[in-house]
Tab-separated table of C-alpha atoms and ligand atoms in Angstrom:
chain	number	residue	atom	x	y	z
W	1462	MET	CA	-127.849	59.118	17.805
W	1463	LYS	CA	-129.101	55.755	19.046
W	1464	THR	CA	-127.047	52.598	18.662
W	1465	LYS	CA	-127.625	49.017	17.530
W	1466	PRO	CA	-125.743	45.875	18.511
W	1467	LEU	CA	-122.884	44.749	16.319
W	1468	GLY	CA	-123.590	41.051	15.889
W	1469	ALA	CA	-122.987	39.079	19.065
W	1470	THR	CA	-119.855	41.062	19.968
W	1471	GLY	CA	-121.546	42.747	22.918
W	1472	GLU	CA	-120.598	46.088	21.344
W	1473	SER	CA	-122.934	48.676	19.877
W	1474	VAL	CA	-122.483	51.067	16.969
W	1475	SER	CA	-124.371	54.099	15.642
W	1476	GLU	CA	-127.686	53.130	14.063
W	1477	LEU	CA	-126.819	55.116	10.913
W	1478	SER	CA	-123.412	54.482	9.375
W	1479	LEU	CA	-121.979	57.147	7.063
W	1480	GLY	CA	-120.784	55.818	3.694
W	1481	ALA	CA	-117.571	57.473	2.502
W	1482	MET	CA	-117.519	55.851	-0.950
W	1483	TYR	CA	-117.050	59.032	-2.988
W	1484	PHE	CA	-115.264	61.096	-0.351
W	1485	GLY	CA	-112.112	62.536	-1.899
W	1486	SER	CA	-113.167	61.724	-5.483
W	1487	ARG	CA	-116.646	62.743	-6.710
W	1488	ILE	CA	-117.162	64.584	-3.427
W	1489	ASP	CA	-114.370	67.087	-2.835
W	1490	ARG	CA	-112.347	67.293	0.351
W	1491	GLU	CA	-114.127	70.322	1.769
W	1492	THR	CA	-117.611	68.861	1.291
W	1493	SER	CA	-116.464	65.464	2.589
W	1494	PHE	CA	-115.086	67.070	5.754
W	1495	ALA	CA	-118.316	69.064	6.189
W	1496	LEU	CA	-120.385	65.866	5.865
W	1497	LEU	CA	-118.162	64.045	8.360
W	1498	ASP	CA	-118.332	66.982	10.793
W	1499	ARG	CA	-122.124	67.190	10.581
W	1500	TYR	CA	-122.545	63.429	10.975
W	1501	TYR	CA	-120.282	63.534	14.031
W	1502	GLU	CA	-122.162	66.514	15.446
W	1503	ALA	CA	-125.414	64.551	15.058
W	1504	GLY	CA	-123.864	61.813	17.203
W	1505	GLY	CA	-122.774	59.499	14.375
W	1506	ARG	CA	-119.700	57.407	15.170
W	1507	PHE	CA	-119.628	54.717	12.491
W	1508	LEU	CA	-117.900	55.265	9.133
W	1509	ASP	CA	-117.882	52.954	6.123
W	1510	THR	CA	-115.156	52.853	3.492
W	1511	ALA	CA	-113.260	50.294	1.347
W	1512	ASN	CA	-109.826	49.824	-0.139
W	1513	ILE	CA	-111.192	50.348	-3.683
W	1514	TYR	CA	-113.148	53.581	-3.040
W	1515	ALA	CA	-113.535	55.067	-5.550
W	1516	THR	CA	-110.941	53.920	-8.076
W	1517	TRP	CA	-113.573	53.454	-10.806
W	1518	VAL	CA	-114.206	57.196	-10.960
W	1519	GLU	CA	-112.436	58.760	-13.910
W	1520	GLY	CA	-109.292	60.600	-12.869
W	1521	TYR	CA	-109.020	58.766	-9.522
W	1522	ASP	CA	-106.930	55.647	-10.054
W	1523	GLU	CA	-105.709	55.605	-6.466
W	1524	PRO	CA	-107.920	55.015	-3.402
W	1525	GLU	CA	-109.018	58.402	-2.038
W	1526	SER	CA	-111.688	57.543	0.517
W	1527	GLU	CA	-109.531	55.765	3.112
W	1528	PRO	CA	-106.854	58.500	3.116
W	1529	LEU	CA	-109.495	61.202	3.445
W	1530	VAL	CA	-111.183	59.439	6.362
W	1531	GLY	CA	-107.748	58.992	7.940
W	1532	GLU	CA	-106.940	62.655	7.480
W	1533	TRP	CA	-110.245	63.702	9.037
W	1534	LEU	CA	-109.748	61.380	12.025
W	1535	ASP	CA	-106.296	62.783	12.538
W	1536	GLU	CA	-107.167	66.460	12.104
W	1537	ARG	CA	-110.171	66.214	14.407
W	1538	GLY	CA	-108.412	63.917	16.883
W	1539	LEU	CA	-111.340	61.509	16.816
W	1540	ARG	CA	-109.760	58.120	16.220
W	1541	GLU	CA	-110.795	56.742	19.592
W	1542	GLU	CA	-114.401	57.864	19.222
W	1543	MET	CA	-115.125	56.457	15.784
W	1544	THR	CA	-115.805	52.921	14.593
W	1545	ILE	CA	-114.072	52.460	11.236
W	1546	ALA	CA	-115.244	49.807	8.785
W	1547	THR	CA	-113.383	49.009	5.589
W	1548	LYS	CA	-113.399	46.207	3.018
W	1549	LEU	CA	-111.142	44.186	0.746
W	1550	GLY	CA	-111.500	41.597	-1.995
W	1551	PHE	CA	-112.614	43.488	-5.114
W	1552	SER	CA	-110.051	44.336	-7.792
W	1553	TYR	CA	-108.486	47.771	-8.218
W	1554	GLY	CA	-105.229	48.918	-9.782
W	1555	ASP	CA	-103.008	45.858	-9.972
W	1556	VAL	CA	-104.840	44.055	-7.168
W	1557	PRO	CA	-106.959	41.159	-8.470
W	1558	ARG	CA	-110.414	40.235	-7.203
W	1559	SER	CA	-109.476	37.584	-4.663
W	1560	LEU	CA	-109.382	36.566	-1.003
W	1561	ASP	CA	-105.999	34.896	-1.330
W	1562	PRO	CA	-104.355	34.946	2.136
W	1563	ASP	CA	-101.321	36.955	0.954
W	1564	LEU	CA	-103.596	39.523	-0.654
W	1565	ILE	CA	-105.744	39.774	2.463
W	1566	GLU	CA	-102.644	40.502	4.542
W	1567	GLN	CA	-101.329	42.986	1.982
W	1568	GLU	CA	-104.622	44.869	1.754
W	1569	ILE	CA	-105.116	44.992	5.529
W	1570	ALA	CA	-101.653	46.548	5.830
W	1571	ARG	CA	-102.437	49.064	3.076
W	1572	SER	CA	-105.812	50.022	4.562
W	1573	ARG	CA	-104.309	50.540	8.028
W	1574	GLU	CA	-101.637	52.691	6.449
W	1575	ARG	CA	-104.068	54.758	4.360
W	1576	LEU	CA	-106.427	55.219	7.294
W	1577	GLY	CA	-103.530	55.922	9.633
W	1578	ILE	CA	-104.932	53.567	12.252
W	1579	GLU	CA	-103.475	50.612	14.111
W	1580	THR	CA	-106.675	48.553	14.184
W	1581	ILE	CA	-109.537	48.343	11.676
W	1582	ASP	CA	-112.679	48.112	13.820
W	1583	LEU	CA	-114.715	46.146	11.290
W	1584	LEU	CA	-113.195	44.483	8.246
W	1585	TYR	CA	-115.478	43.075	5.575
W	1586	VAL	CA	-114.639	40.689	2.830
W	1587	HIS	CA	-116.198	42.758	0.046
W	1588	VAL	CA	-116.944	39.796	-2.196
W	1589	ASP	CA	-116.819	36.002	-2.136
W	1590	ASP	CA	-113.916	34.034	-3.618
W	1591	PRO	CA	-114.849	30.501	-4.641
W	1592	ASP	CA	-111.217	29.702	-5.560
W	1593	THR	CA	-109.681	30.218	-2.123
W	1594	PRO	CA	-110.677	27.610	0.497
W	1595	GLN	CA	-112.850	29.275	3.111
W	1596	VAL	CA	-110.766	27.724	5.864
W	1597	ASP	CA	-107.745	29.672	4.554
W	1598	VAL	CA	-109.721	32.927	4.417
W	1599	MET	CA	-111.020	32.524	7.965
W	1600	GLU	CA	-107.612	31.504	9.285
W	1601	THR	CA	-105.990	34.571	7.719
W	1602	LEU	CA	-108.692	36.857	9.115
W	1603	ALA	CA	-108.311	35.222	12.539
W	1604	GLY	CA	-104.579	35.912	12.322
W	1605	ALA	CA	-105.265	39.600	11.622
W	1606	VAL	CA	-107.553	39.798	14.652
W	1607	ASP	CA	-104.983	38.011	16.761
W	1608	ALA	CA	-102.296	40.461	15.640
W	1609	GLY	CA	-104.503	43.410	16.648
W	1610	HIS	CA	-104.834	44.656	13.060
W	1611	VAL	CA	-108.584	44.016	12.924
W	1612	ARG	CA	-111.205	43.904	15.683
W	1613	HIS	CA	-114.348	42.436	14.105
W	1614	LEU	CA	-115.228	40.728	10.830
W	1615	GLY	CA	-118.031	41.219	8.335
W	1616	ALA	CA	-119.065	39.850	4.951
W	1617	SER	CA	-120.481	41.732	1.990
W	1618	ASN	CA	-121.852	40.329	-1.276
W	1619	VAL	CA	-121.381	36.773	-0.023
W	1620	PRO	CA	-124.269	34.254	-0.338
W	1621	ALA	CA	-125.969	33.263	2.917
W	1622	TRP	CA	-124.877	29.629	2.776
W	1623	ARG	CA	-121.249	30.646	2.283
W	1624	ILE	CA	-121.347	32.981	5.292
W	1625	ALA	CA	-122.936	30.204	7.349
W	1626	ARG	CA	-120.247	27.792	6.190
W	1627	ALA	CA	-117.416	30.225	6.944
W	1628	ASN	CA	-118.856	30.884	10.393
W	1629	ARG	CA	-119.128	27.165	11.117
W	1630	ILE	CA	-115.481	26.710	10.086
W	1631	ALA	CA	-114.531	29.573	12.411
W	1632	ALA	CA	-116.632	28.254	15.315
W	1633	GLU	CA	-115.104	24.778	15.049
W	1634	ARG	CA	-111.614	26.232	15.338
W	1635	GLY	CA	-112.264	28.932	17.897
W	1636	TRP	CA	-111.693	31.730	15.378
W	1637	PRO	CA	-113.722	34.941	15.177
W	1638	ARG	CA	-116.784	34.778	12.931
W	1639	PHE	CA	-118.506	37.241	10.605
W	1640	GLU	CA	-120.623	39.419	12.891
W	1641	ALA	CA	-122.131	41.739	10.296
W	1642	VAL	CA	-123.393	41.474	6.744
W	1643	GLN	CA	-123.385	44.415	4.364
W	1644	THR	CA	-125.809	43.776	1.553
W	1645	ARG	CA	-127.670	45.538	-1.235
W	1646	PHE	CA	-130.954	46.075	0.541
W	1647	SER	CA	-133.665	48.667	0.183
W	1648	TYR	CA	-137.428	48.826	0.689
W	1649	MET	CA	-138.038	47.848	-2.921
W	1650	ILE	CA	-136.934	44.305	-3.770
W	1651	PRO	CA	-135.153	43.669	-7.096
W	1652	ASP	CA	-135.956	41.179	-9.846
W	1653	ARG	CA	-134.543	37.730	-9.210
W	1654	ASP	CA	-132.388	37.947	-12.337
W	1655	ALA	CA	-131.284	41.589	-12.021
W	1656	ASP	CA	-127.524	41.981	-12.485
W	1657	PHE	CA	-125.757	44.392	-10.122
W	1658	ASP	CA	-122.221	43.672	-11.236
W	1659	GLY	CA	-120.969	41.712	-8.219
W	1660	GLN	CA	-123.284	43.409	-5.741
W	1661	LEU	CA	-125.480	40.787	-4.105
W	1662	PRO	CA	-129.003	41.811	-3.077
W	1663	ALA	CA	-130.368	40.535	0.219
W	1664	GLY	CA	-132.665	37.536	-0.089
W	1665	ASP	CA	-134.907	35.651	2.332
W	1666	GLU	CA	-132.184	33.180	3.334
W	1667	LEU	CA	-129.646	35.895	4.152
W	1668	ILE	CA	-132.057	37.962	6.201
W	1669	ASP	CA	-133.272	34.900	8.056
W	1670	TYR	CA	-129.770	33.576	8.685
W	1671	CYS	CA	-128.665	36.924	10.137
W	1672	ASP	CA	-131.782	37.016	12.285
W	1673	GLN	CA	-131.374	33.503	13.684
W	1674	GLU	CA	-127.621	33.783	14.236
W	1675	GLU	CA	-127.467	37.357	15.538
W	1676	LEU	CA	-125.562	38.998	12.697
W	1677	THR	CA	-126.231	42.690	12.108
W	1678	VAL	CA	-127.598	43.617	8.669
W	1679	LEU	CA	-126.161	46.742	7.036
W	1680	PRO	CA	-128.138	47.764	3.952
W	1681	TYR	CA	-126.004	49.562	1.378
W	1682	SER	CA	-127.467	51.776	-1.333
W	1683	PRO	CA	-130.485	52.048	1.001
W	1684	THR	CA	-132.202	54.794	-1.007
W	1685	LEU	CA	-131.378	53.378	-4.455
W	1686	GLN	CA	-129.764	56.678	-5.405
W	1687	GLY	CA	-132.424	58.772	-3.741
W	1688	SER	CA	-135.274	57.256	-5.756
W	1689	TYR	CA	-137.796	57.498	-2.891
W	1690	GLY	CA	-137.897	61.252	-3.057
W	1691	ARG	CA	-136.702	62.669	-6.359
W	1692	ASP	CA	-138.492	63.196	-9.650
W	1693	ASP	CA	-135.170	62.887	-11.480
W	1694	ARG	CA	-134.602	59.368	-10.046
W	1695	PRO	CA	-137.277	56.960	-11.279
W	1696	ILE	CA	-137.491	53.362	-10.052
W	1697	PRO	CA	-134.083	52.015	-11.122
W	1698	ASP	CA	-133.331	49.191	-13.543
W	1699	GLY	CA	-133.719	45.815	-11.909
W	1700	TYR	CA	-136.499	47.109	-9.635
W	1701	VAL	CA	-139.292	47.807	-12.128
W	1702	ARG	CA	-141.969	45.398	-10.851
W	1703	SER	CA	-145.574	45.906	-9.878
W	1704	GLU	CA	-144.880	45.235	-6.169
W	1705	ASN	CA	-142.316	48.015	-6.225
W	1706	ARG	CA	-144.738	50.461	-7.841
W	1707	LEU	CA	-147.089	49.772	-4.930
W	1708	LYS	CA	-144.229	50.199	-2.481
W	1709	MET	CA	-143.221	53.490	-4.056
W	1710	GLU	CA	-146.795	54.803	-3.932
W	1711	LEU	CA	-147.025	53.875	-0.268
W	1712	VAL	CA	-143.717	55.565	0.587
W	1713	GLU	CA	-144.772	58.720	-1.254
W	1714	ASN	CA	-148.119	58.694	0.465
W	1715	LEU	CA	-146.723	58.155	3.974
W	1716	ALA	CA	-143.877	60.632	3.450
W	1717	GLU	CA	-146.323	63.304	2.392
W	1718	ARG	CA	-148.644	62.647	5.328
W	1719	LYS	CA	-145.762	62.753	7.792
W	1720	GLY	CA	-144.079	65.705	6.067
W	1721	VAL	CA	-140.748	63.862	5.686
W	1722	ASP	CA	-138.413	62.875	2.863
W	1723	GLY	CA	-139.256	59.475	1.323
W	1724	ASN	CA	-135.600	58.463	1.447
W	1725	ALA	CA	-135.506	59.156	5.171
W	1726	LEU	CA	-138.751	57.259	5.613
W	1727	VAL	CA	-137.282	54.161	3.977
W	1728	GLN	CA	-134.245	54.323	6.249
W	1729	ALA	CA	-136.570	54.799	9.244
W	1730	TRP	CA	-138.391	51.626	8.158
W	1731	MET	CA	-135.010	49.835	8.247
W	1732	LEU	CA	-134.264	51.158	11.749
W	1733	ASP	CA	-137.729	50.095	12.842
W	1734	ARG	CA	-137.169	46.446	11.831
W	1735	GLU	CA	-137.015	44.045	14.769
W	1736	GLN	CA	-133.703	42.629	13.605
W	1737	PRO	CA	-130.743	45.023	14.111
W	1738	THR	CA	-130.444	46.876	10.796
W	1739	ILE	CA	-128.031	49.748	10.178
W	1740	PRO	CA	-128.390	51.653	6.897
W	1741	VAL	CA	-125.122	52.741	5.284
W	1742	VAL	CA	-126.102	56.283	4.369
W	1743	GLY	CA	-124.982	57.694	1.018
W	1744	VAL	CA	-125.085	61.468	0.514
W	1745	SER	CA	-123.273	64.116	-1.491
W	1746	THR	CA	-124.675	67.280	0.132
W	1747	ILE	CA	-125.398	68.561	3.615
W	1748	ASP	CA	-129.104	68.891	2.760
W	1749	GLN	CA	-129.277	65.204	1.870
W	1750	LEU	CA	-127.482	64.321	5.091
W	1751	GLU	CA	-129.899	66.453	7.128
W	1752	ALA	CA	-132.826	64.733	5.428
W	1753	ASN	CA	-131.433	61.245	6.046
W	1754	LEU	CA	-130.522	61.959	9.668
W	1755	GLN	CA	-134.260	62.459	10.173
W	1756	ALA	CA	-134.604	58.688	9.789
W	1757	SER	CA	-133.719	58.400	13.482
W	1758	GLU	CA	-136.704	60.563	14.444
W	1759	ILE	CA	-139.434	59.066	12.260
W	1760	THR	CA	-141.774	56.630	14.017
W	1761	PHE	CA	-144.561	54.430	12.680
W	1762	THR	CA	-147.934	53.458	14.043
W	1763	ASP	CA	-148.715	49.737	14.027
W	1764	ALA	CA	-151.042	50.303	11.092
W	1765	GLU	CA	-148.365	52.133	9.095
W	1766	ARG	CA	-145.815	49.417	9.823
W	1767	ASP	CA	-148.274	46.725	8.801
W	1768	ARG	CA	-148.996	48.529	5.545
W	1769	LEU	CA	-145.278	48.926	4.793
W	1770	ASN	CA	-144.634	45.243	5.454
W	1771	ALA	CA	-147.733	43.926	3.767
W	1772	ILE	CA	-146.589	44.237	0.161
W	1773	GLU	CA	-143.530	42.014	0.046
W	1774	SER	CA	-140.889	41.612	2.738
W	1775	LEU	CA	-137.716	39.608	3.035
W	1776	GLY	CA	-137.192	36.817	5.534
W	1777	PHE	CA	-139.584	34.087	6.551
W	1778	ASP	CA	-142.728	35.215	8.274
W	1779	GLU	CA	-143.087	32.395	10.736
W	1780	TRP	CA	-139.815	30.734	11.616
W	1781	ASP	CA	-141.415	27.440	12.320
W	1782	LEU	CA	-140.114	24.910	9.880
W	1783	ARG	CA	-141.478	22.085	12.030
W	1784	GLY	CA	-144.956	23.208	11.101
W	1785	GLU	CA	-146.208	22.993	14.655
N	1819	NAP	N1	-120.587	46.708	0.160
N	1819	NAP	C1	-120.831	47.135	-1.048
N	1819	NAP	O1	-120.658	46.410	-2.038
N	1819	NAP	C2	-121.321	48.555	-1.248
N	1819	NAP	C3	-121.858	48.954	-2.480
N	1819	NAP	C4	-122.322	50.269	-2.608
N	1819	NAP	C5	-122.257	51.141	-1.529
N	1819	NAP	N2	-121.719	50.717	-0.342
N	1819	NAP	C6	-121.663	51.634	0.831
N	1819	NAP	O2	-122.935	52.204	1.031
N	1819	NAP	C7	-122.860	53.633	1.011
N	1819	NAP	C8	-124.112	54.203	0.400
N	1819	NAP	O3	-124.276	53.678	-0.912
N	1819	NAP	P1	-124.944	54.520	-2.071
N	1819	NAP	O4	-124.241	55.819	-2.233
N	1819	NAP	O5	-125.079	53.619	-3.247
N	1819	NAP	O6	-126.390	54.811	-1.373
N	1819	NAP	P2	-127.758	55.295	-2.005
N	1819	NAP	O7	-128.623	55.629	-0.836
N	1819	NAP	O8	-128.310	54.304	-2.987
N	1819	NAP	O9	-127.395	56.574	-2.891
N	1819	NAP	C9	-126.884	57.748	-2.330
N	1819	NAP	C10	-127.233	58.877	-3.280
N	1819	NAP	O10	-128.668	58.988	-3.387
N	1819	NAP	C11	-129.046	60.335	-3.398
N	1819	NAP	N3	-129.722	60.630	-2.115
N	1819	NAP	C12	-129.589	59.964	-0.937
N	1819	NAP	N4	-130.381	60.509	0.000
N	1819	NAP	C13	-131.033	61.531	-0.584
N	1819	NAP	C14	-131.978	62.470	-0.121
N	1819	NAP	N5	-132.430	62.463	1.138
N	1819	NAP	N6	-132.437	63.415	-0.994
N	1819	NAP	C15	-132.005	63.430	-2.276
N	1819	NAP	N7	-131.096	62.558	-2.776
N	1819	NAP	C16	-130.616	61.611	-1.931
N	1819	NAP	C17	-127.743	61.129	-3.547
N	1819	NAP	O11	-127.476	61.170	-4.946
N	1819	NAP	P3	-126.594	62.337	-5.637
N	1819	NAP	O12	-125.280	62.347	-4.922
N	1819	NAP	O13	-126.495	61.882	-7.056
N	1819	NAP	O14	-127.358	63.624	-5.466
N	1819	NAP	C18	-126.771	60.244	-2.810
N	1819	NAP	O15	-125.425	60.475	-3.128
N	1819	NAP	C19	-121.568	53.936	0.242
N	1819	NAP	O16	-121.010	55.176	0.586
N	1819	NAP	C20	-120.677	52.787	0.654
N	1819	NAP	O17	-120.070	53.084	1.899
N	1819	NAP	C21	-121.270	49.438	-0.187
């Protein structure tokens, strides 16, 4: 599998990250291990989890994803080969939604323990916290990097201007910055006022900021629950707009002509973007994983790319605010 740069760290990671959100809960241990094995066999080295996964699933009050990933790493002896991303900041159990410094330290310790690893390769703040000064958040994260508990930082569901502000605070003090942004991002673009319950969709400012400042974009829920290739998954709530109907028709049309899955095609479009973009792949079966791994193989002609980008794209077309 090819790689993409991770921000300005000088490091590269697999161009498709495997999301482990339901591993150990909705997706049983055996299937989760099979998915991890197949992803690894395909060359994938970049796993995505979070401290809360998936405590909202009935019957699973405790985090199951991190321990399962940890178990797999241990059983397969692959710790050194894999890049492990996890997240903190959302509420679960008795942990409140917060980026309070004590909570950050507590949750980093718990995640390292559950994953059975010394260092988290990429730690995201999973959500913004307007009540904790950003300088305190960045200082605490810098402390974790300094202590060797975390290697790189990322932000998820944080508005562009807040990431920019946090990174300026970090730069002024010589602390590590957010190098990656995980955001709700697909080919279809949601309504401005759609409510995704704390999940923040990518907007023009975020995409442009990441582009200008060399932060990697990691689209989560890239297929919108498989809606680009399944009759049982219509265009989801929050996305029902005429532009998206056109987008869907185009994806269906191109997928049919190329003989590929529409969900894979959308992830291929992400990989094809000029700005480093790494879809966080969500699957529950081996067949879905096989289909989505095809994203790495799908290529576009200039005409196809132009058609895909012609309907409505994020970011600013011409970054020339001087109007020259
Ligand atoms: N940072 C955040 O706030 C955040 C939020 C959400 C997710 N994430 C991360 O992103 C990862 C992916 O998110 P997601 O699960 O919401 O992604 P998604 O791409 O929107 O949905 C994945 C689901 O779509 C269906 N699907 C995907 N590919 C398919 C294919 N080729 N053919 C048929 N069906 C297909 C499957 O549904 P069925 O299983 O129902 O068949 C699959 O489980 C998560 O594991 C997690 O790591 C992060």
